[in-house]
PDB file of N, CA and C in Angstrom:
ATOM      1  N   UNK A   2       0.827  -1.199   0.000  1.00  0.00           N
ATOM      2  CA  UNK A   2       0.000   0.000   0.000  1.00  0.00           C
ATOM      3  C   UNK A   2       0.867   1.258   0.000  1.00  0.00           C
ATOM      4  N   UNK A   3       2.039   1.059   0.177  1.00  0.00           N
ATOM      5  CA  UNK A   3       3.052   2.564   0.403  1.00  0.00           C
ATOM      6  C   UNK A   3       3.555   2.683  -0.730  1.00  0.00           C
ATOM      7  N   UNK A   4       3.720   1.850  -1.769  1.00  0.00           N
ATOM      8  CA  UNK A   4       4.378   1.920  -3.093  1.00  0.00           C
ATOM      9  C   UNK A   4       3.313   2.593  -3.876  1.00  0.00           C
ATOM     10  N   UNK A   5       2.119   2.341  -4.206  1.00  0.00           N
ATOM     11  CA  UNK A   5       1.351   3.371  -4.514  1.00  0.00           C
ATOM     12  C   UNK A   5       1.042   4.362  -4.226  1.00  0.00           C
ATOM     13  N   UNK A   6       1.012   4.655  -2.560  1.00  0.00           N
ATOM     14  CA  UNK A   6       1.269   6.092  -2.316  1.00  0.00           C
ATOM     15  C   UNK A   6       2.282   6.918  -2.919  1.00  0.00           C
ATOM     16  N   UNK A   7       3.485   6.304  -2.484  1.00  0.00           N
ATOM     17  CA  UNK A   7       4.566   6.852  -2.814  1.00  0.00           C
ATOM     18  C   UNK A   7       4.656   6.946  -4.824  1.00  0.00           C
ATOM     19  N   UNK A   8       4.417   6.529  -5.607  1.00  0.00           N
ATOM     20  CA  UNK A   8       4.403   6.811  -7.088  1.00  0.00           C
ATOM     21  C   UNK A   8       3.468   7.824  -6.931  1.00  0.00           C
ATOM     22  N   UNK A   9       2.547   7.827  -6.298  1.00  0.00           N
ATOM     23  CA  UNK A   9       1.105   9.355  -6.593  1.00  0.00           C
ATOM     24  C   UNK A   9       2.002  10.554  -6.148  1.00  0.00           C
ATOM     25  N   UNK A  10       2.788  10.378  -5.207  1.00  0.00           N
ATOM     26  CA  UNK A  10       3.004  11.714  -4.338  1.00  0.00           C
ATOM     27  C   UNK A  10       4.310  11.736  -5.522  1.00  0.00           C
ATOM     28  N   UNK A  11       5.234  11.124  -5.784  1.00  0.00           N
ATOM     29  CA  UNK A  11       6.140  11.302  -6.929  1.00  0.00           C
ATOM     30  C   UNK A  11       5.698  11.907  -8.053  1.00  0.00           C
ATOM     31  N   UNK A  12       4.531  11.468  -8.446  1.00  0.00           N
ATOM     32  CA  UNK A  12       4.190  11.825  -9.625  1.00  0.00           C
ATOM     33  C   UNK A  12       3.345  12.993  -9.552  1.00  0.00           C
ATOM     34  N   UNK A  13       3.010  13.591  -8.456  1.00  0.00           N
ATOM     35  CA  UNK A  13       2.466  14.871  -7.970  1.00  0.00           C
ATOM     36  C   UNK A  13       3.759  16.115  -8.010  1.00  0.00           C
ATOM     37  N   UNK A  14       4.604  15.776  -7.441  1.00  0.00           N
ATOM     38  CA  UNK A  14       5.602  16.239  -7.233  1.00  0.00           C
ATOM     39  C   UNK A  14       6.510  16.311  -8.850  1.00  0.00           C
ATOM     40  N   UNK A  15       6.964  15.852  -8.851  1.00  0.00           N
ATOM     41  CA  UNK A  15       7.363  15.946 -10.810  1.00  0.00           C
ATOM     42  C   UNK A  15       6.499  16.458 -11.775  1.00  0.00           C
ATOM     43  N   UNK A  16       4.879  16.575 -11.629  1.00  0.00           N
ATOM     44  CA  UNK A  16       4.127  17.353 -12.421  1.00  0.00           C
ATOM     45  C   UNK A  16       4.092  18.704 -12.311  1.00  0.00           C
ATOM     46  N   UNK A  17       3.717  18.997 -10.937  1.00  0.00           N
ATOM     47  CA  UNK A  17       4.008  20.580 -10.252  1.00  0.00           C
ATOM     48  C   UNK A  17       5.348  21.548 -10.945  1.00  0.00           C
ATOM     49  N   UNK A  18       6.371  20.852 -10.663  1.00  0.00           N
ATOM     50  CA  UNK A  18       7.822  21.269 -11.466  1.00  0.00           C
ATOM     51  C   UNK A  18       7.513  21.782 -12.565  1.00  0.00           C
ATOM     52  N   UNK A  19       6.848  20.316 -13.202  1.00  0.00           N
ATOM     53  CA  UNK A  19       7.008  20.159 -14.670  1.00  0.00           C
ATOM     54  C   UNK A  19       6.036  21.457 -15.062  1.00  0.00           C
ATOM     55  N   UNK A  20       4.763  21.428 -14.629  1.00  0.00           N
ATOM     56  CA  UNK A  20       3.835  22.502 -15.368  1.00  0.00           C
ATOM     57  C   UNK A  20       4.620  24.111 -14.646  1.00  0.00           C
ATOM     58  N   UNK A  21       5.301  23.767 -13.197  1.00  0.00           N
ATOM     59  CA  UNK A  21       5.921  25.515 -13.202  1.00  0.00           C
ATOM     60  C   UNK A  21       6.782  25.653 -14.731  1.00  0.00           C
ATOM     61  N   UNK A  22       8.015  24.915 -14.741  1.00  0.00           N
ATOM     62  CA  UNK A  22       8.524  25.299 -15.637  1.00  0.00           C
ATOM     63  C   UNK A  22       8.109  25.560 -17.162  1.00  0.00           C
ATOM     64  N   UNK A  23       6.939  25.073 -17.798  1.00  0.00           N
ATOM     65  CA  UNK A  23       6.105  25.009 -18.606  1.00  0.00           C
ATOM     66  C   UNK A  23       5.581  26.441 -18.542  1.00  0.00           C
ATOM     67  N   UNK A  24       5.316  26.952 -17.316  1.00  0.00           N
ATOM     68  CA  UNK A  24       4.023  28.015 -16.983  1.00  0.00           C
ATOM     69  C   UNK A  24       5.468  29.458 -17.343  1.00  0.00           C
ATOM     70  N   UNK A  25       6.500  29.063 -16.792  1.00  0.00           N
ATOM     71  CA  UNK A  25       7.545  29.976 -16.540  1.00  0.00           C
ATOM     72  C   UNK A  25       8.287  30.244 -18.475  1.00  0.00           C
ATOM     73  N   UNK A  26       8.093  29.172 -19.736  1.00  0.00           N
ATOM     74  CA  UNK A  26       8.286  29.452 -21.078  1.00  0.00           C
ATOM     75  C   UNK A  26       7.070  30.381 -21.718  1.00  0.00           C
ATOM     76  N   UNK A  27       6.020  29.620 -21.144  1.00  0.00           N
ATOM     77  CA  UNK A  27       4.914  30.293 -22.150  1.00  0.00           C
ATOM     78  C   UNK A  27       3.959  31.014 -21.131  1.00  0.00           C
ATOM     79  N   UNK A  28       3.222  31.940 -21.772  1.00  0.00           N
ATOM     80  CA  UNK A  28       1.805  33.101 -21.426  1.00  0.00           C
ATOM     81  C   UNK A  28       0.789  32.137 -21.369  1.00  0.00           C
ATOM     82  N   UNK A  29       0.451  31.282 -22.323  1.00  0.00           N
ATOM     83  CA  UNK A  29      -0.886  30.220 -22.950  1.00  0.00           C
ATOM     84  C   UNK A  29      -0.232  28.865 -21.729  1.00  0.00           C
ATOM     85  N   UNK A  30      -1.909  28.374 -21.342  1.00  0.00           N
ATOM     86  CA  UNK A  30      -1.547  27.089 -20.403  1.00  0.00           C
ATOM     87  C   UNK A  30      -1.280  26.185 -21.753  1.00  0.00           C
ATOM     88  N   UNK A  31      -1.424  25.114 -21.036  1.00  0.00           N
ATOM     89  CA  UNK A  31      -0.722  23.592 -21.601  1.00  0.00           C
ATOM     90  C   UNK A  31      -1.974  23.252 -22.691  1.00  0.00           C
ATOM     91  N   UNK A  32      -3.481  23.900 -22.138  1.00  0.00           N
ATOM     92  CA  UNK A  32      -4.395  23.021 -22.830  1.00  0.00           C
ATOM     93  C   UNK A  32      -4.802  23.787 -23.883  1.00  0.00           C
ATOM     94  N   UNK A  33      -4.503  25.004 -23.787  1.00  0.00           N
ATOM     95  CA  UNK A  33      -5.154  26.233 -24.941  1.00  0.00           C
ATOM     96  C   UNK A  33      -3.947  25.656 -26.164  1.00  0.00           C
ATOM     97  N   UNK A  34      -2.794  25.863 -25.658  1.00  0.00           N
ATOM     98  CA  UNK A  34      -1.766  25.863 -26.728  1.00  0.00           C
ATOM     99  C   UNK A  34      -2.028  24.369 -27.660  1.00  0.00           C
ATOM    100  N   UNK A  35      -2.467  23.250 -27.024  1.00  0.00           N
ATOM    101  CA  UNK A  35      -2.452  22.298 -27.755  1.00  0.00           C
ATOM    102  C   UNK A  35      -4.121  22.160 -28.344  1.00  0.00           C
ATOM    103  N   UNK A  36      -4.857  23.131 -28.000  1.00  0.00           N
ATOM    104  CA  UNK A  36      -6.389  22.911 -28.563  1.00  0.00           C
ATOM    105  C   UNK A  36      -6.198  24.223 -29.997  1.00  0.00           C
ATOM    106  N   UNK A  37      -5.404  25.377 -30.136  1.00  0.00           N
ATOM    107  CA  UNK A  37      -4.848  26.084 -31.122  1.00  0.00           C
ATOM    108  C   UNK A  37      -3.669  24.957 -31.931  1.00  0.00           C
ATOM    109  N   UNK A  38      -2.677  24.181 -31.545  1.00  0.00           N
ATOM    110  CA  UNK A  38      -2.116  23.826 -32.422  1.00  0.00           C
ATOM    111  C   UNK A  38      -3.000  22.654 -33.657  1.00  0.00           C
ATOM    112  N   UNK A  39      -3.942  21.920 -32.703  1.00  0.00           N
ATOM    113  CA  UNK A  39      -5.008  21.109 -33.292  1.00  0.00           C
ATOM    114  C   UNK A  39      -5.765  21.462 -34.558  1.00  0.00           C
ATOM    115  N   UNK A  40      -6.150  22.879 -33.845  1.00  0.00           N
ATOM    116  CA  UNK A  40      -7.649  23.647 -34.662  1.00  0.00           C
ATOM    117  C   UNK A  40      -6.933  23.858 -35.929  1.00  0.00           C
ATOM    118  N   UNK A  41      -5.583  24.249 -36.164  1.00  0.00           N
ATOM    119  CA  UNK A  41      -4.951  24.802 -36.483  1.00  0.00           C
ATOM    120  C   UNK A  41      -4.568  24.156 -38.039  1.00  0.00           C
ATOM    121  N   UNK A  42      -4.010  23.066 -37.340  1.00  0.00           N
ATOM    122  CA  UNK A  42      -3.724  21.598 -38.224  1.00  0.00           C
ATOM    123  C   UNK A  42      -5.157  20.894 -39.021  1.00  0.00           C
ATOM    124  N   UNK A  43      -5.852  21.115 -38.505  1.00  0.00           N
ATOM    125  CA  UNK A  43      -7.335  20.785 -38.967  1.00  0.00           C
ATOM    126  C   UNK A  43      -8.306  21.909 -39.637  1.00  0.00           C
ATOM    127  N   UNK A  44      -8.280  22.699 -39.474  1.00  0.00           N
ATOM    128  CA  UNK A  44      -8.860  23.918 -40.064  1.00  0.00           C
ATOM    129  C   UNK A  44      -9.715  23.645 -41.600  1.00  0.00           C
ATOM    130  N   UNK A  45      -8.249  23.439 -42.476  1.00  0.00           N
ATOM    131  CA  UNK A  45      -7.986  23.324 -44.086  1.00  0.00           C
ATOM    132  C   UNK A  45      -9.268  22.200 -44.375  1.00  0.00           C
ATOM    133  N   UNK A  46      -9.818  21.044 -43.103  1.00  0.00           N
ATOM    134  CA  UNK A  46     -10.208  19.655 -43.572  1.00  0.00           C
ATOM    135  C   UNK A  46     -11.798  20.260 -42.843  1.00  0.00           C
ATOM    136  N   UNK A  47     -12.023  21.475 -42.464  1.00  0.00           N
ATOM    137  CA  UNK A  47     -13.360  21.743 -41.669  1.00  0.00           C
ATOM    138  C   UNK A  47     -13.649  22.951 -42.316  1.00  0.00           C
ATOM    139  N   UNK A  48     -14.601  23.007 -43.171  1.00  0.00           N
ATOM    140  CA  UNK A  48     -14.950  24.382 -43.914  1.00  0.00           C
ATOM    141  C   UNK A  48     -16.345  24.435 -43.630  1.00  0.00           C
ATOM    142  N   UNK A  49     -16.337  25.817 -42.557  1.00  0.00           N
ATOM    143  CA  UNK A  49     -17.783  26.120 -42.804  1.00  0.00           C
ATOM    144  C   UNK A  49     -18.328  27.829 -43.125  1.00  0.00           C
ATOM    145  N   UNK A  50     -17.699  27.472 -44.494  1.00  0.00           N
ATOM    146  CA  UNK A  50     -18.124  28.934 -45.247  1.00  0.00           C
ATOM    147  C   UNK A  50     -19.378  27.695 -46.328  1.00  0.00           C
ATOM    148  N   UNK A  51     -20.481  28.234 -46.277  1.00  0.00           N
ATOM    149  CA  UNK A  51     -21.689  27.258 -46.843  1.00  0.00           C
ATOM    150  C   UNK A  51     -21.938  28.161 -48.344  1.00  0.00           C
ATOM    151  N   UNK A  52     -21.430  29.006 -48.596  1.00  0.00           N
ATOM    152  CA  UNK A  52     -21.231  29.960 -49.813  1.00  0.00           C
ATOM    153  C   UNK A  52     -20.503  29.155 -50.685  1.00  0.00           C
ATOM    154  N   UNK A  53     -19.073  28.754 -50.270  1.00  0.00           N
ATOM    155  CA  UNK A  53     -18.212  27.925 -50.801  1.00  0.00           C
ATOM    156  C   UNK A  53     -18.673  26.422 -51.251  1.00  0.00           C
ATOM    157  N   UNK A  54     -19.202  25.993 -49.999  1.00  0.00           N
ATOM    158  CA  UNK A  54     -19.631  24.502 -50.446  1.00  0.00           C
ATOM    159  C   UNK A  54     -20.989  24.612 -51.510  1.00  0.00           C
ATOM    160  N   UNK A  55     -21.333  25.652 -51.629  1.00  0.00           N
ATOM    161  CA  UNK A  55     -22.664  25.319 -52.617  1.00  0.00           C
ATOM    162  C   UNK A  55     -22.109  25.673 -53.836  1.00  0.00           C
ATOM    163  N   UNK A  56     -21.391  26.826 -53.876  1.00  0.00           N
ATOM    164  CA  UNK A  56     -21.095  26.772 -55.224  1.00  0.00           C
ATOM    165  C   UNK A  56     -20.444  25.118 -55.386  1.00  0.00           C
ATOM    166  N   UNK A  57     -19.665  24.774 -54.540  1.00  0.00           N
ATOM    167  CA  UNK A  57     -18.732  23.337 -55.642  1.00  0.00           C
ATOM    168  C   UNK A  57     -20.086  22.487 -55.334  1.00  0.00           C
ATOM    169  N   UNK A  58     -20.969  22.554 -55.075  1.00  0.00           N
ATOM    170  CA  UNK A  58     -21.994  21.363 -55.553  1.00  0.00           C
ATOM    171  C   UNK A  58     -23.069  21.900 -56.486  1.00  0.00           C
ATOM    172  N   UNK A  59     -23.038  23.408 -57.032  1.00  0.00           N
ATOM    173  CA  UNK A  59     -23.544  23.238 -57.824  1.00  0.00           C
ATOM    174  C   UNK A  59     -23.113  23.160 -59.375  1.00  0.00           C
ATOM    175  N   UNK A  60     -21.318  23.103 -59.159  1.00  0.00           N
ATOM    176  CA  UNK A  60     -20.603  22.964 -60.185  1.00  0.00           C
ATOM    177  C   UNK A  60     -20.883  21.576 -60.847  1.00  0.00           C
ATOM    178  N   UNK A  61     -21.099  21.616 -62.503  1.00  0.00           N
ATOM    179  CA  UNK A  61     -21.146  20.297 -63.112  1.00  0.00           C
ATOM    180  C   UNK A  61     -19.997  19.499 -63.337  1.00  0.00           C
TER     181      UNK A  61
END
């Protein structure tokens, strides 16, 4: 039962660090920056201009 304590409180302890030093590079948290790099990367494959899509379906 102490070996699992002890990995939680380790792994509590190494995250804290980890997100100061994270918090101490960038302005943007951890979850914005990776929900912008996503949107970002995906954008080109999600079009919702409905102007656009009608003209190419009403192209022959």
């Amino acid at each position: 039962m102490l070996k699992p304590i002890l990995l939680i409180c380790a792994g509590l302890v190494f995250g804290y660090f980890a997100g100061f030093n994270d918090a101490q590079d960038h302005s943007e948290n951890l979850g914005a920056r990776i929900i912008h790099r996503v949107g970002g990367d995906n954008r080109e494959r999600v079009s919702t201009d409905v102007d656009k899509q009608m003209e190419q379906v009403g192209k022959p």
